[in-house]
Amino acid sequence: MVREQYHEELTKVRQMVLKLGEMAGASIKNSVEALCDHNVEQAEAVIKGDAGIDDHSAKIEIKCMRLLALQQPMARDLRMIGAVIKINLDLERMSDLAVDIAKITVAIGDEKHIKPLIDIPRMAKIACEMLDSVLQAFSESNPDLAYKTAKCDDEIDALFDQVRRELITLMIEDPRKIANASHLTFVARYLERIGDHATNICESVVYMVTGDRVKLN
Amino acid sequence: MGTEDIEIESRNLNLWYGSAQALKDVSIPIEKNRVTALIGPSGCGKSTFIRCINRMNDLIKGCRITGKVLFEGRDVYEKDVDVVVLRKRIGMVFQKPNPFPMSIYDNIAYGPRIHGTQAKRELDEVVEDSLKAAALWDEVGGILDKPALDLSGGQQQRLCIARTLAVKPDVILFDEPCSALDPISTARIEDLINVLKHDYTIIIVTHNMQQAARVSDHTAFFLLGEMIEFGETKQIFERPVEKSTENYITGRFG
Amino acid sequence: MSAAVRTRIFSPDTTDRVASLLLWASAIATVLILLSIIGTIVYRGIGVIDISFLLDSPRMSGAEGGIFPAIVGTLCLVAVAILTAGPVGVGAAVYLTEYAPDNGVTHMITFGVECLAGIPSIVIGLFGYAFLVVYLGFGFSILSGGLALMFMILPWTVRASEEAIKTVSGDLKEGSVALGATKWQTIRQVVLPSALPGITTGVILGTGKAIGETAVIMYTAGSSLLLPESIFEPVRALPYHLYILASEGISDDMAYGSAAVLLGMVLLINFTAVTIQRYYQARSGLRH
């Protein structure tokens, strides 16, 4: 094996991405938990934690640029760096969306939800599972797992449709529920976006391993 | 690529130096007016391969060849091929700039002169055209009677390119043309290759993978005398098919 | 380790200093020998050297007058030797380096060249007498003497040319061949011009050897003190003149004067060789 330091750096970048993925996953999980429990404190922790995530994401980007500039990666290394730059963006956007959810939790405060939250935590659970699963695909360079993961996005999309319709019905029935319902619509929308980002990551993993550019949603 | 665009093609080319086999069953199509890069670790046979095309290996004792090298459809190893004409049509630029120890003018005029051009006016024209084509005229146009060896390494290499252009070849073989040059001179030669490919078919052997990636349209990867993979350069460097190609270009060798 | 250090009689520093002192002394000794030879000859000879010594003919067997015919004689002999040894030597060198197949015959030729260089000059002189003077009937003449000198310096010329041709890089030859040049075109237009400084230097150094040679010309060039009118006439070369002046006890002063002139000529030739080499190297930009 030659260029040892270079290859160590490449391994390190992968580990940094996995770390960022964990951080983003925790944000999503915590923000939805906080929403369900009206836990403003927990929501604020998510908002505060975002700075650390942005920091870590910036570090990944810098490392990638440095590898490109100094090591001229080729072939699968080049694809890995390219994929990481995209995945990095997706993960960073995912945690931003978690922050948005947390902000809504803060805005709602103690005000009771207009209905028991069932589908939204389900969406969050699927999104987090997708994230875990695609991170595993990334770390194992496993395109099959990435393909399989991307399929879960359909469930999230279906749930989003269902939640949205339900909330619209509630709003039509009782205009007083509009404030809370529109908040929840946004949360559902954010989770749906998180699912899309997870799907993007699946695409990046497939490209990274095979070189094929695929559309999975 | 259509077959009518193939200028040179090696078919099942084998080469031995004594009992050591340096090329094993190499078959590569070289497209007209394109740059084809040959990459691979030292001793993989890439230089040996291009030296088969203009039959420079003829000079080496104990060198034996089987298979074909077709140039415009005709095997260059056929009995009645005139090597002088072949080498006039397939020029070569070497690793180390090798201008002759004579004036700049005489260096360029050397080829035309040995091929029978004597008229001063004609030679003047060839010298000027060649130097211009090699992007050297602006630098040396006024000092044509100066010794070529006074030029910088990069200028010398462009002079060697001009010298090759002066005999009006169809193909130019570059054997690691930049390995002795600094990055700026290298960039100039690379720019030049990009321009020259409009008029010439170019084959370049290089140790520098980035250079192959920058200048070539097609790339062939050699390993231990075998041609492992051949394809479009963008494919070879983004998603090579063969594992050993990938290992080589990502630096995971040995 | 420490035992080894203790058993050493002199410290490494001392050994080093002694060694460099010895080496320095050897170098100085060489220069001193040269200087004392030059010094003695010039000191003893300078007294008789003037324009008339250089340009007059000798009188009374050389006891009086000058050494002009001997200078001319030497120059003529050397000229014939160079003009013949040059082309033959270069030709042989080109053949041996570029054309000769790597076989027994070639090795024998190379070996022959080595042997020729080793033949004592008196033997070459005798052979010259038998072959050139008697057998070919050239008599005692510039031609006989010059050709005999050529036999002597030929191996040096061949070897110097071979070395010079071998140092022409293969890159240059390849460059020429790749342009479609034939082997002969390449040799004539690229190899030989590049090798010229080396060849010239070799030939000139051969000249330096030839100019001081006595044994070879003694039996071939004659010892006439008259100015020659053609290459078929005998001449007396400067070293031979010097030998006669000294051995016959004609005039010590004249002998030293001649020796000083001879020495001057040899030094001049060596100096010229170095200058030519420097000049070519500077002009072509070659740095070896």
Tab-separated table of N, CA and C in Angstrom, chain C residues 185-271:
chain	number	residue	atom	x	y	z
C	185	GLN	N	23.421	9.278	-42.070
C	185	GLN	CA	23.042	10.695	-41.902
C	185	GLN	C	23.172	11.092	-40.439
C	186	THR	N	22.709	10.206	-39.569
C	186	THR	CA	22.776	10.494	-38.143
C	186	THR	C	24.219	10.632	-37.675
C	187	ILE	N	25.068	9.702	-38.118
C	187	ILE	CA	26.462	9.755	-37.693
C	187	ILE	C	27.144	11.012	-38.213
C	188	ARG	N	26.922	11.282	-39.499
C	188	ARG	CA	27.651	12.385	-40.123
C	188	ARG	C	27.163	13.749	-39.604
C	189	GLN	N	25.840	13.872	-39.411
C	189	GLN	CA	25.313	15.198	-39.110
C	189	GLN	C	25.077	15.459	-37.632
C	190	VAL	N	24.946	14.391	-36.863
C	190	VAL	CA	24.683	14.609	-35.435
C	190	VAL	C	25.816	14.074	-34.560
C	191	VAL	N	26.184	12.813	-34.797
C	191	VAL	CA	27.153	12.191	-33.896
C	191	VAL	C	28.533	12.844	-34.026
C	192	LEU	N	29.054	12.901	-35.269
C	192	LEU	CA	30.406	13.440	-35.426
C	192	LEU	C	30.528	14.901	-34.998
C	193	PRO	N	29.598	15.782	-35.412
C	193	PRO	CA	29.730	17.171	-34.932
C	193	PRO	C	29.715	17.256	-33.410
C	194	SER	N	28.881	16.425	-32.765
C	194	SER	CA	28.840	16.469	-31.298
C	194	SER	C	30.121	15.925	-30.707
C	195	ALA	N	30.737	14.959	-31.415
C	195	ALA	CA	31.936	14.326	-30.868
C	195	ALA	C	33.179	15.131	-31.224
C	196	LEU	N	33.022	16.116	-32.108
C	196	LEU	CA	34.190	16.828	-32.638
C	196	LEU	C	35.118	17.404	-31.571
C	197	PRO	N	34.594	18.074	-30.555
C	197	PRO	CA	35.523	18.615	-29.540
C	197	PRO	C	36.369	17.513	-28.919
C	198	GLY	N	35.745	16.400	-28.598
C	198	GLY	CA	36.467	15.288	-27.990
C	198	GLY	C	37.497	14.728	-28.944
C	199	ILE	N	37.093	14.579	-30.213
C	199	ILE	CA	38.009	14.040	-31.217
C	199	ILE	C	39.189	15.004	-31.396
C	200	THR	N	38.873	16.273	-31.552
C	200	THR	CA	39.920	17.275	-31.739
C	200	THR	C	40.907	17.230	-30.582
C	201	THR	N	40.368	17.206	-29.388
C	201	THR	CA	41.248	17.170	-28.230
C	201	THR	C	42.140	15.945	-28.269
C	202	GLY	N	41.541	14.796	-28.598
C	202	GLY	CA	42.315	13.564	-28.656
C	202	GLY	C	43.431	13.661	-29.675
C	203	VAL	N	43.091	14.190	-30.856
C	203	VAL	CA	44.092	14.294	-31.921
C	203	VAL	C	45.193	15.265	-31.511
C	204	ILE	N	44.816	16.363	-30.928
C	204	ILE	CA	45.830	17.349	-30.546
C	204	ILE	C	46.743	16.801	-29.451
C	205	LEU	N	46.152	16.066	-28.516
C	205	LEU	CA	47.002	15.472	-27.485
C	205	LEU	C	47.938	14.436	-28.106
C	206	GLY	N	47.441	13.723	-29.129
C	206	GLY	CA	48.300	12.808	-29.873
C	206	GLY	C	49.457	13.566	-30.502
C	207	THR	N	49.134	14.742	-31.023
C	207	THR	CA	50.154	15.603	-31.613
C	207	THR	C	51.233	15.941	-30.592
C	208	GLY	N	50.782	16.258	-29.404
C	208	GLY	CA	51.723	16.585	-28.343
C	208	GLY	C	52.693	15.442	-28.099
C	209	LYS	N	52.154	14.214	-28.188
C	209	LYS	CA	53.009	13.038	-28.036
C	209	LYS	C	53.976	12.929	-29.220
C	210	ALA	N	53.406	13.152	-30.432
C	210	ALA	CA	54.201	12.959	-31.650
C	210	ALA	C	55.326	13.972	-31.749
C	211	ILE	N	55.049	15.178	-31.307
C	211	ILE	CA	55.991	16.270	-31.530
C	211	ILE	C	57.296	16.029	-30.773
C	212	GLY	N	57.205	15.315	-29.644
C	212	GLY	CA	58.410	15.110	-28.858
C	212	GLY	C	59.087	13.790	-29.189
C	213	GLU	N	58.508	13.017	-30.110
C	213	GLU	CA	58.994	11.678	-30.388
C	213	GLU	C	60.318	11.707	-31.153
C	214	THR	N	61.284	10.949	-30.679
C	214	THR	CA	62.581	10.909	-31.331
C	214	THR	C	62.818	9.578	-32.017
C	215	ALA	N	62.581	8.500	-31.277
C	215	ALA	CA	62.944	7.174	-31.752
C	215	ALA	C	62.296	6.850	-33.097
C	216	VAL	N	61.014	7.227	-33.238
C	216	VAL	CA	60.284	6.869	-34.442
C	216	VAL	C	60.861	7.549	-35.685
C	217	ILE	N	61.236	8.825	-35.536
C	217	ILE	CA	61.634	9.573	-36.730
C	217	ILE	C	63.120	9.450	-37.032
C	218	MET	N	63.846	8.983	-36.019
C	218	MET	CA	65.294	8.837	-36.210
C	218	MET	C	65.587	8.012	-37.457
C	219	TYR	N	64.824	6.883	-37.620
C	219	TYR	CA	65.103	5.962	-38.730
C	219	TYR	C	64.233	6.231	-39.949
C	220	THR	N	63.394	7.260	-39.882
C	220	THR	CA	62.451	7.417	-40.990
C	220	THR	C	62.509	8.793	-41.643
C	221	ALA	N	62.782	9.838	-40.831
C	221	ALA	CA	62.701	11.184	-41.404
C	221	ALA	C	64.067	11.720	-41.809
C	222	GLY	N	65.113	11.020	-41.414
C	222	GLY	CA	66.447	11.496	-41.771
C	222	GLY	C	66.935	12.532	-40.796
C	223	SER	N	68.039	13.246	-41.159
C	223	SER	CA	68.526	14.256	-40.247
C	223	SER	C	69.061	15.473	-40.996
C	224	SER	N	68.462	15.717	-42.159
C	224	SER	CA	68.915	16.854	-42.975
C	224	SER	C	68.662	18.172	-42.265
C	225	LEU	N	69.608	19.074	-42.340
C	225	LEU	CA	69.397	20.394	-41.738
C	225	LEU	C	68.961	21.423	-42.764
C	226	LEU	N	68.673	20.946	-43.996
C	226	LEU	CA	68.196	21.867	-45.029
C	226	LEU	C	66.678	21.991	-44.931
C	227	LEU	N	66.165	23.118	-45.455
C	227	LEU	CA	64.716	23.283	-45.479
C	227	LEU	C	64.131	22.357	-46.534
C	228	PRO	N	63.103	21.574	-46.193
C	228	PRO	CA	62.542	20.640	-47.181
C	228	PRO	C	61.718	21.387	-48.228
C	229	GLU	N	61.689	20.837	-49.432
C	229	GLU	CA	60.881	21.466	-50.482
C	229	GLU	C	59.658	20.630	-50.828
C	230	SER	N	59.680	19.349	-50.448
C	230	SER	CA	58.491	18.525	-50.646
C	230	SER	C	58.459	17.471	-49.546
C	231	ILE	N	57.355	16.725	-49.501
C	231	ILE	CA	57.243	15.738	-48.422
C	231	ILE	C	58.123	14.523	-48.681
C	232	PHE	N	58.786	14.506	-49.843
C	232	PHE	CA	59.658	13.366	-50.115
C	232	PHE	C	61.084	13.658	-49.710
C	233	GLU	N	61.311	14.824	-49.118
C	233	GLU	CA	62.664	15.173	-48.694
C	233	GLU	C	62.835	14.927	-47.199
C	234	PRO	N	64.063	14.626	-46.816
C	234	PRO	CA	64.303	14.363	-45.401
C	234	PRO	C	64.312	15.655	-44.580
C	235	VAL	N	64.015	15.532	-43.313
C	235	VAL	CA	64.110	16.682	-42.406
C	235	VAL	C	64.693	16.185	-41.093
C	236	ARG	N	65.100	17.120	-40.278
C	236	ARG	CA	65.505	16.740	-38.927
C	236	ARG	C	64.495	17.366	-37.963
C	237	ALA	N	63.900	16.537	-37.161
C	237	ALA	CA	62.909	17.047	-36.215
C	237	ALA	C	63.622	17.648	-35.002
C	238	LEU	N	62.923	18.521	-34.335
C	238	LEU	CA	63.503	19.259	-33.209
C	238	LEU	C	64.058	18.337	-32.104
C	239	PRO	N	63.307	17.342	-31.669
C	239	PRO	CA	63.848	16.494	-30.593
C	239	PRO	C	65.105	15.742	-31.052
C	240	TYR	N	65.135	15.337	-32.316
C	240	TYR	CA	66.306	14.629	-32.822
C	240	TYR	C	67.514	15.569	-32.880
C	241	HIS	N	67.246	16.796	-33.310
C	241	HIS	CA	68.282	17.828	-33.347
C	241	HIS	C	68.867	18.014	-31.950
C	242	LEU	N	67.957	18.101	-30.980
C	242	LEU	CA	68.349	18.256	-29.581
C	242	LEU	C	69.214	17.082	-29.127
C	243	TYR	N	68.793	15.879	-29.525
C	243	TYR	CA	69.511	14.661	-29.161
C	243	TYR	C	70.940	14.695	-29.718
C	244	ILE	N	71.047	15.096	-30.987
C	244	ILE	CA	72.370	15.137	-31.609
C	244	ILE	C	73.251	16.194	-30.947
C	245	LEU	N	72.651	17.396	-30.742
C	245	LEU	CA	73.418	18.474	-30.110
C	245	LEU	C	73.991	18.023	-28.776
C	246	ALA	N	73.181	17.320	-28.015
C	246	ALA	CA	73.610	16.923	-26.672
C	246	ALA	C	74.548	15.720	-26.715
C	247	SER	N	74.150	14.698	-27.492
C	247	SER	CA	74.929	13.459	-27.440
C	247	SER	C	76.286	13.600	-28.141
C	248	GLU	N	76.353	14.432	-29.146
C	248	GLU	CA	77.632	14.611	-29.835
C	248	GLU	C	78.451	15.707	-29.169
C	249	GLY	N	77.941	16.272	-28.135
C	249	GLY	CA	78.649	17.315	-27.413
C	249	GLY	C	78.911	18.549	-28.265
C	250	ILE	N	77.959	18.888	-29.178
C	250	ILE	CA	78.174	20.026	-30.076
C	250	ILE	C	78.007	21.336	-29.328
C	251	SER	N	76.882	21.463	-28.625
C	251	SER	CA	76.706	22.687	-27.846
C	251	SER	C	75.610	22.490	-26.805
C	252	ASP	N	75.954	22.547	-25.541
C	252	ASP	CA	74.974	22.402	-24.472
C	252	ASP	C	73.960	23.523	-24.494
C	253	ASP	N	74.466	24.740	-24.718
C	253	ASP	CA	73.556	25.891	-24.724
C	253	ASP	C	72.501	25.747	-25.805
C	254	MET	N	72.962	25.375	-27.042
C	254	MET	CA	72.033	25.207	-28.142
C	254	MET	C	71.031	24.093	-27.827
C	255	ALA	N	71.524	23.017	-27.177
C	255	ALA	CA	70.630	21.912	-26.817
C	255	ALA	C	69.530	22.392	-25.867
C	256	TYR	N	69.940	23.147	-24.848
C	256	TYR	CA	68.920	23.651	-23.902
C	256	TYR	C	67.974	24.635	-24.577
C	257	GLY	N	68.527	25.442	-25.476
C	257	GLY	CA	67.663	26.382	-26.216
C	257	GLY	C	66.619	25.618	-27.005
C	258	SER	N	67.084	24.547	-27.730
C	258	SER	CA	66.141	23.740	-28.513
C	258	SER	C	65.109	23.091	-27.598
C	259	ALA	N	65.605	22.578	-26.472
C	259	ALA	CA	64.688	21.932	-25.528
C	259	ALA	C	63.606	22.907	-25.058
C	260	ALA	N	64.029	24.143	-24.778
C	260	ALA	CA	63.051	25.137	-24.327
C	260	ALA	C	62.008	25.396	-25.397
C	261	VAL	N	62.448	25.491	-26.657
C	261	VAL	CA	61.491	25.716	-27.748
C	261	VAL	C	60.532	24.531	-27.865
C	262	LEU	N	61.099	23.316	-27.807
C	262	LEU	CA	60.270	22.113	-27.899
C	262	LEU	C	59.227	22.092	-26.778
C	263	LEU	N	59.711	22.362	-25.578
C	263	LEU	CA	58.815	22.404	-24.426
C	263	LEU	C	57.704	23.419	-24.647
C	264	GLY	N	58.092	24.578	-25.155
C	264	GLY	CA	57.116	25.627	-25.434
C	264	GLY	C	56.056	25.147	-26.406
C	265	MET	N	56.514	24.446	-27.452
C	265	MET	CA	55.558	23.968	-28.456
C	265	MET	C	54.577	22.967	-27.841
C	266	VAL	N	55.117	22.031	-27.040
C	266	VAL	CA	54.241	21.020	-26.429
C	266	VAL	C	53.216	21.678	-25.506
C	267	LEU	N	53.706	22.602	-24.680
C	267	LEU	CA	52.776	23.276	-23.765
C	267	LEU	C	51.726	24.054	-24.537
C	268	LEU	N	52.161	24.708	-25.615
C	268	LEU	CA	51.235	25.476	-26.444
C	268	LEU	C	50.143	24.560	-27.003
C	269	ILE	N	50.585	23.376	-27.465
C	269	ILE	CA	49.623	22.435	-28.051
C	269	ILE	C	48.627	21.954	-27.003
C	270	ASN	N	49.133	21.585	-25.826
C	270	ASN	CA	48.220	21.154	-24.770
C	270	ASN	C	47.240	22.259	-24.396
C	271	PHE	N	47.774	23.463	-24.331
C	271	PHE	CA	46.929	24.604	-24.009
C	271	PHE	C	45.847	24.787	-25.074
